[in-house]
């Protein structure tokens, strides 16, 4: 495939199945959500004239594909263009697809051109193979496509258009359309049949599913026996941090915590975690060593993930301090607080970072000290859906499309019954419903590990 340069981006995912401590859900019904049109955005210093061309984007969730179309303006030719490439930057990977150019391009500009109506479709391994090019990782909502022009001389570049995918699966790896939730001290996960046990000794913490090792399959990160591991649907297990071999400072937290996944500030695809001393956030990638990301003066307790929580179009690393206050780290090292404290009991009431209301800003899922569920942005609680009807356990919670209606539901463990429930139509009626298995029986969750997807 084509290589793409690293870029900060957020991670998230979805998933559940019916076995001890696991929930089976049907696959999400994908929905096509509109398209958009954008013009030239940014120009590098250059004497070369940039083509004045409009480009339009559309997203097809049924085939998990994105299409960019020449919407009018200058024709792209060898005279005005050395290369026109689409750089796909997502939570699950980065890749460059050359639309017009020479070596390996879809359109060879030495023999052809791009004019109004011409289009390029990019799909991924999960959908129907209908694209002109297929990237090696799962495309999902929140991924960014940049249309990058290079001058014929090769001496200058410009970003002609940029689009954030708004309809593929979900707003993050958290919402990529699988509809599966993982829970339980034995942390089984499954595809609707048998689950896969992901580690001896019981699981002490879980993280959101994501393609961490770049093989096109999502892995479940978890801590068991003090080790941080990955497990995929085939049962393959990788140990990323061996508690007996790693430096003591890099040992993962094993109590009341949550793992985050994604890429941030130019990193490789990683698992982000609070260390056992509650003094620092670390990250680790397959084949790599634990790397300290930050050592906040207020300590660390859990990592919610990577997302744009303050709406500045830049991904932040969101975590809780030692007092369970939800905080976030800017790429330049600036640390900020939302002023919101998560409740904790046998678990910690934090979840990953969906964009539930579709406004382009991610929200942190937080269970308050009074067992309400809050959607929290950089300024604090944005809303408290189904307030008065929710009695959520102070445990990790998640958001995924559990009822296949095309929209994410907030899924949590009920504090009294320990059964898994969800809030349907979060931004509307916000109705609380039980999650049931194929036999219409309630599904139990584990309050220690909570739920991830």
PDB file of N, CA and C in Angstrom, residues 258-306:
ATOM      1  N   UNK A 258      -8.496   2.701  33.400  1.00  0.00           N
ATOM      2  CA  UNK A 258      -8.968   2.511  32.035  1.00  0.00           C
ATOM      3  C   UNK A 258      -7.801   2.794  31.100  1.00  0.00           C
ATOM      4  N   UNK A 259      -7.708   2.028  30.013  1.00  0.00           N
ATOM      5  CA  UNK A 259      -6.646   2.212  29.025  1.00  0.00           C
ATOM      6  C   UNK A 259      -7.193   2.973  27.822  1.00  0.00           C
ATOM      7  N   UNK A 260      -6.383   3.851  27.242  1.00  0.00           N
ATOM      8  CA  UNK A 260      -6.758   4.554  26.027  1.00  0.00           C
ATOM      9  C   UNK A 260      -5.984   4.017  24.838  1.00  0.00           C
ATOM     10  N   UNK A 261      -6.509   4.224  23.640  1.00  0.00           N
ATOM     11  CA  UNK A 261      -5.814   3.774  22.437  1.00  0.00           C
ATOM     12  C   UNK A 261      -5.833   4.869  21.386  1.00  0.00           C
ATOM     13  N   UNK A 262      -4.879   4.821  20.469  1.00  0.00           N
ATOM     14  CA  UNK A 262      -4.866   5.765  19.369  1.00  0.00           C
ATOM     15  C   UNK A 262      -3.475   6.250  19.025  1.00  0.00           C
ATOM     16  N   UNK A 263      -3.429   7.304  18.228  1.00  0.00           N
ATOM     17  CA  UNK A 263      -2.179   7.986  17.922  1.00  0.00           C
ATOM     18  C   UNK A 263      -2.310   9.404  18.442  1.00  0.00           C
ATOM     19  N   UNK A 264      -1.229   9.943  18.955  1.00  0.00           N
ATOM     20  CA  UNK A 264      -1.305  11.297  19.502  1.00  0.00           C
ATOM     21  C   UNK A 264       0.048  11.981  19.403  1.00  0.00           C
ATOM     22  N   UNK A 265       0.006  13.221  18.936  1.00  0.00           N
ATOM     23  CA  UNK A 265       1.202  14.055  18.887  1.00  0.00           C
ATOM     24  C   UNK A 265       2.322  13.393  18.084  1.00  0.00           C
ATOM     25  N   UNK A 266       1.945  12.737  16.973  1.00  0.00           N
ATOM     26  CA  UNK A 266       2.936  12.114  16.111  1.00  0.00           C
ATOM     27  C   UNK A 266       3.366  10.723  16.513  1.00  0.00           C
ATOM     28  N   UNK A 267       2.711  10.135  17.504  1.00  0.00           N
ATOM     29  CA  UNK A 267       3.123   8.807  17.973  1.00  0.00           C
ATOM     30  C   UNK A 267       2.671   7.716  17.022  1.00  0.00           C
ATOM     31  N   UNK A 268       3.261   6.533  17.185  1.00  0.00           N
ATOM     32  CA  UNK A 268       2.739   5.343  16.535  1.00  0.00           C
ATOM     33  C   UNK A 268       1.404   4.983  17.186  1.00  0.00           C
ATOM     34  N   UNK A 269       0.675   4.062  16.563  1.00  0.00           N
ATOM     35  CA  UNK A 269      -0.531   3.547  17.204  1.00  0.00           C
ATOM     36  C   UNK A 269      -0.133   2.902  18.519  1.00  0.00           C
ATOM     37  N   UNK A 270      -0.791   3.310  19.590  1.00  0.00           N
ATOM     38  CA  UNK A 270      -0.314   2.958  20.923  1.00  0.00           C
ATOM     39  C   UNK A 270      -1.464   2.669  21.874  1.00  0.00           C
ATOM     40  N   UNK A 271      -1.114   2.023  22.980  1.00  0.00           N
ATOM     41  CA  UNK A 271      -1.981   1.943  24.151  1.00  0.00           C
ATOM     42  C   UNK A 271      -1.434   2.942  25.168  1.00  0.00           C
ATOM     43  N   UNK A 272      -2.299   3.817  25.656  1.00  0.00           N
ATOM     44  CA  UNK A 272      -1.919   4.807  26.654  1.00  0.00           C
ATOM     45  C   UNK A 272      -2.453   4.349  28.009  1.00  0.00           C
ATOM     46  N   UNK A 273      -1.638   4.498  29.053  1.00  0.00           N
ATOM     47  CA  UNK A 273      -2.074   3.993  30.351  1.00  0.00           C
ATOM     48  C   UNK A 273      -1.462   4.795  31.488  1.00  0.00           C
ATOM     49  N   UNK A 274      -2.142   4.759  32.638  1.00  0.00           N
ATOM     50  CA  UNK A 274      -1.587   5.331  33.864  1.00  0.00           C
ATOM     51  C   UNK A 274      -0.671   4.293  34.495  1.00  0.00           C
ATOM     52  N   UNK A 275       0.466   4.752  35.015  1.00  0.00           N
ATOM     53  CA  UNK A 275       1.366   3.784  35.648  1.00  0.00           C
ATOM     54  C   UNK A 275       0.881   3.435  37.047  1.00  0.00           C
ATOM     55  N   UNK A 276       1.448   2.374  37.586  1.00  0.00           N
ATOM     56  CA  UNK A 276       0.976   1.848  38.868  1.00  0.00           C
ATOM     57  C   UNK A 276       1.227   2.821  40.015  1.00  0.00           C
ATOM     58  N   UNK A 277       2.207   3.696  39.855  1.00  0.00           N
ATOM     59  CA  UNK A 277       2.511   4.680  40.888  1.00  0.00           C
ATOM     60  C   UNK A 277       1.598   5.900  40.805  1.00  0.00           C
ATOM     61  N   UNK A 278       0.735   5.929  39.785  1.00  0.00           N
ATOM     62  CA  UNK A 278      -0.191   7.045  39.573  1.00  0.00           C
ATOM     63  C   UNK A 278       0.549   8.373  39.405  1.00  0.00           C
ATOM     64  N   UNK A 279       1.730   8.306  38.822  1.00  0.00           N
ATOM     65  CA  UNK A 279       2.549   9.512  38.680  1.00  0.00           C
ATOM     66  C   UNK A 279       2.722   9.961  37.244  1.00  0.00           C
ATOM     67  N   UNK A 280       2.375   9.101  36.269  1.00  0.00           N
ATOM     68  CA  UNK A 280       2.663   9.436  34.876  1.00  0.00           C
ATOM     69  C   UNK A 280       1.730   8.695  33.921  1.00  0.00           C
ATOM     70  N   UNK A 281       1.596   9.246  32.712  1.00  0.00           N
ATOM     71  CA  UNK A 281       0.940   8.565  31.595  1.00  0.00           C
ATOM     72  C   UNK A 281       2.038   8.010  30.704  1.00  0.00           C
ATOM     73  N   UNK A 282       1.906   6.736  30.356  1.00  0.00           N
ATOM     74  CA  UNK A 282       2.838   6.074  29.450  1.00  0.00           C
ATOM     75  C   UNK A 282       2.086   5.632  28.198  1.00  0.00           C
ATOM     76  N   UNK A 283       2.838   5.373  27.152  1.00  0.00           N
ATOM     77  CA  UNK A 283       2.288   4.733  25.973  1.00  0.00           C
ATOM     78  C   UNK A 283       3.226   3.628  25.545  1.00  0.00           C
ATOM     79  N   UNK A 284       2.668   2.638  24.853  1.00  0.00           N
ATOM     80  CA  UNK A 284       3.488   1.548  24.335  1.00  0.00           C
ATOM     81  C   UNK A 284       2.870   1.041  23.043  1.00  0.00           C
ATOM     82  N   UNK A 285       3.725   0.684  22.085  1.00  0.00           N
ATOM     83  CA  UNK A 285       3.294   0.137  20.799  1.00  0.00           C
ATOM     84  C   UNK A 285       3.870  -1.265  20.641  1.00  0.00           C
ATOM     85  N   UNK A 286       3.247  -2.112  19.811  1.00  0.00           N
ATOM     86  CA  UNK A 286       3.794  -3.444  19.584  1.00  0.00           C
ATOM     87  C   UNK A 286       5.245  -3.366  19.128  1.00  0.00           C
ATOM     88  N   UNK A 287       6.101  -4.143  19.762  1.00  0.00           N
ATOM     89  CA  UNK A 287       7.514  -4.166  19.422  1.00  0.00           C
ATOM     90  C   UNK A 287       8.322  -3.049  20.037  1.00  0.00           C
ATOM     91  N   UNK A 288       7.675  -2.153  20.763  1.00  0.00           N
ATOM     92  CA  UNK A 288       8.371  -1.020  21.368  1.00  0.00           C
ATOM     93  C   UNK A 288       8.464  -1.145  22.876  1.00  0.00           C
ATOM     94  N   UNK A 289       9.058  -0.149  23.478  1.00  0.00           N
ATOM     95  CA  UNK A 289       9.200  -0.093  24.927  1.00  0.00           C
ATOM     96  C   UNK A 289       8.293   0.988  25.482  1.00  0.00           C
ATOM     97  N   UNK A 290       7.879   0.865  26.740  1.00  0.00           N
ATOM     98  CA  UNK A 290       7.040   1.907  27.333  1.00  0.00           C
ATOM     99  C   UNK A 290       7.749   3.258  27.312  1.00  0.00           C
ATOM    100  N   UNK A 291       7.004   4.292  26.927  1.00  0.00           N
ATOM    101  CA  UNK A 291       7.546   5.644  26.839  1.00  0.00           C
ATOM    102  C   UNK A 291       6.698   6.577  27.688  1.00  0.00           C
ATOM    103  N   UNK A 292       7.332   7.354  28.539  1.00  0.00           N
ATOM    104  CA  UNK A 292       6.573   8.297  29.346  1.00  0.00           C
ATOM    105  C   UNK A 292       6.076   9.440  28.462  1.00  0.00           C
ATOM    106  N   UNK A 293       4.787   9.734  28.559  1.00  0.00           N
ATOM    107  CA  UNK A 293       4.176  10.811  27.784  1.00  0.00           C
ATOM    108  C   UNK A 293       4.113  12.088  28.611  1.00  0.00           C
ATOM    109  N   UNK A 294       3.748  11.961  29.874  1.00  0.00           N
ATOM    110  CA  UNK A 294       3.622  13.118  30.752  1.00  0.00           C
ATOM    111  C   UNK A 294       3.638  12.651  32.196  1.00  0.00           C
ATOM    112  N   UNK A 295       4.088  13.527  33.074  1.00  0.00           N
ATOM    113  CA  UNK A 295       4.054  13.239  34.512  1.00  0.00           C
ATOM    114  C   UNK A 295       3.385  14.414  35.215  1.00  0.00           C
ATOM    115  N   UNK A 296       2.046  14.485  35.136  1.00  0.00           N
ATOM    116  CA  UNK A 296       1.316  15.615  35.702  1.00  0.00           C
ATOM    117  C   UNK A 296       1.538  15.737  37.210  1.00  0.00           C
ATOM    118  N   UNK A 297       1.593  16.961  37.687  1.00  0.00           N
ATOM    119  CA  UNK A 297       1.797  17.178  39.125  1.00  0.00           C
ATOM    120  C   UNK A 297       0.614  16.673  39.940  1.00  0.00           C
ATOM    121  N   UNK A 298      -0.572  16.596  39.291  1.00  0.00           N
ATOM    122  CA  UNK A 298      -1.751  16.101  40.002  1.00  0.00           C
ATOM    123  C   UNK A 298      -1.927  14.591  39.864  1.00  0.00           C
ATOM    124  N   UNK A 299      -0.944  13.901  39.273  1.00  0.00           N
ATOM    125  CA  UNK A 299      -0.988  12.450  39.159  1.00  0.00           C
ATOM    126  C   UNK A 299      -1.895  11.961  38.043  1.00  0.00           C
ATOM    127  N   UNK A 300      -1.995  10.654  37.912  1.00  0.00           N
ATOM    128  CA  UNK A 300      -2.835  10.028  36.885  1.00  0.00           C
ATOM    129  C   UNK A 300      -3.547   8.825  37.468  1.00  0.00           C
ATOM    130  N   UNK A 301      -4.726   8.550  36.911  1.00  0.00           N
ATOM    131  CA  UNK A 301      -5.502   7.416  37.403  1.00  0.00           C
ATOM    132  C   UNK A 301      -6.047   6.558  36.275  1.00  0.00           C
ATOM    133  N   UNK A 302      -6.423   7.192  35.174  1.00  0.00           N
ATOM    134  CA  UNK A 302      -6.928   6.447  34.022  1.00  0.00           C
ATOM    135  C   UNK A 302      -6.728   7.303  32.781  1.00  0.00           C
ATOM    136  N   UNK A 303      -6.766   6.660  31.613  1.00  0.00           N
ATOM    137  CA  UNK A 303      -6.655   7.384  30.342  1.00  0.00           C
ATOM    138  C   UNK A 303      -7.927   7.107  29.545  1.00  0.00           C
ATOM    139  N   UNK A 304      -8.674   8.175  29.249  1.00  0.00           N
ATOM    140  CA  UNK A 304      -9.915   8.010  28.510  1.00  0.00           C
ATOM    141  C   UNK A 304      -9.645   7.811  27.019  1.00  0.00           C
ATOM    142  N   UNK A 305      -8.611   8.470  26.512  1.00  0.00           N
ATOM    143  CA  UNK A 305      -8.267   8.298  25.113  1.00  0.00           C
ATOM    144  C   UNK A 305      -7.803   9.583  24.474  1.00  0.00           C
ATOM    145  N   UNK A 306      -7.829   9.596  23.148  1.00  0.00           N
ATOM    146  CA  UNK A 306      -7.371  10.725  22.350  1.00  0.00           C
ATOM    147  C   UNK A 306      -8.567  11.313  21.622  1.00  0.00           C
TER     148      UNK A 306
END
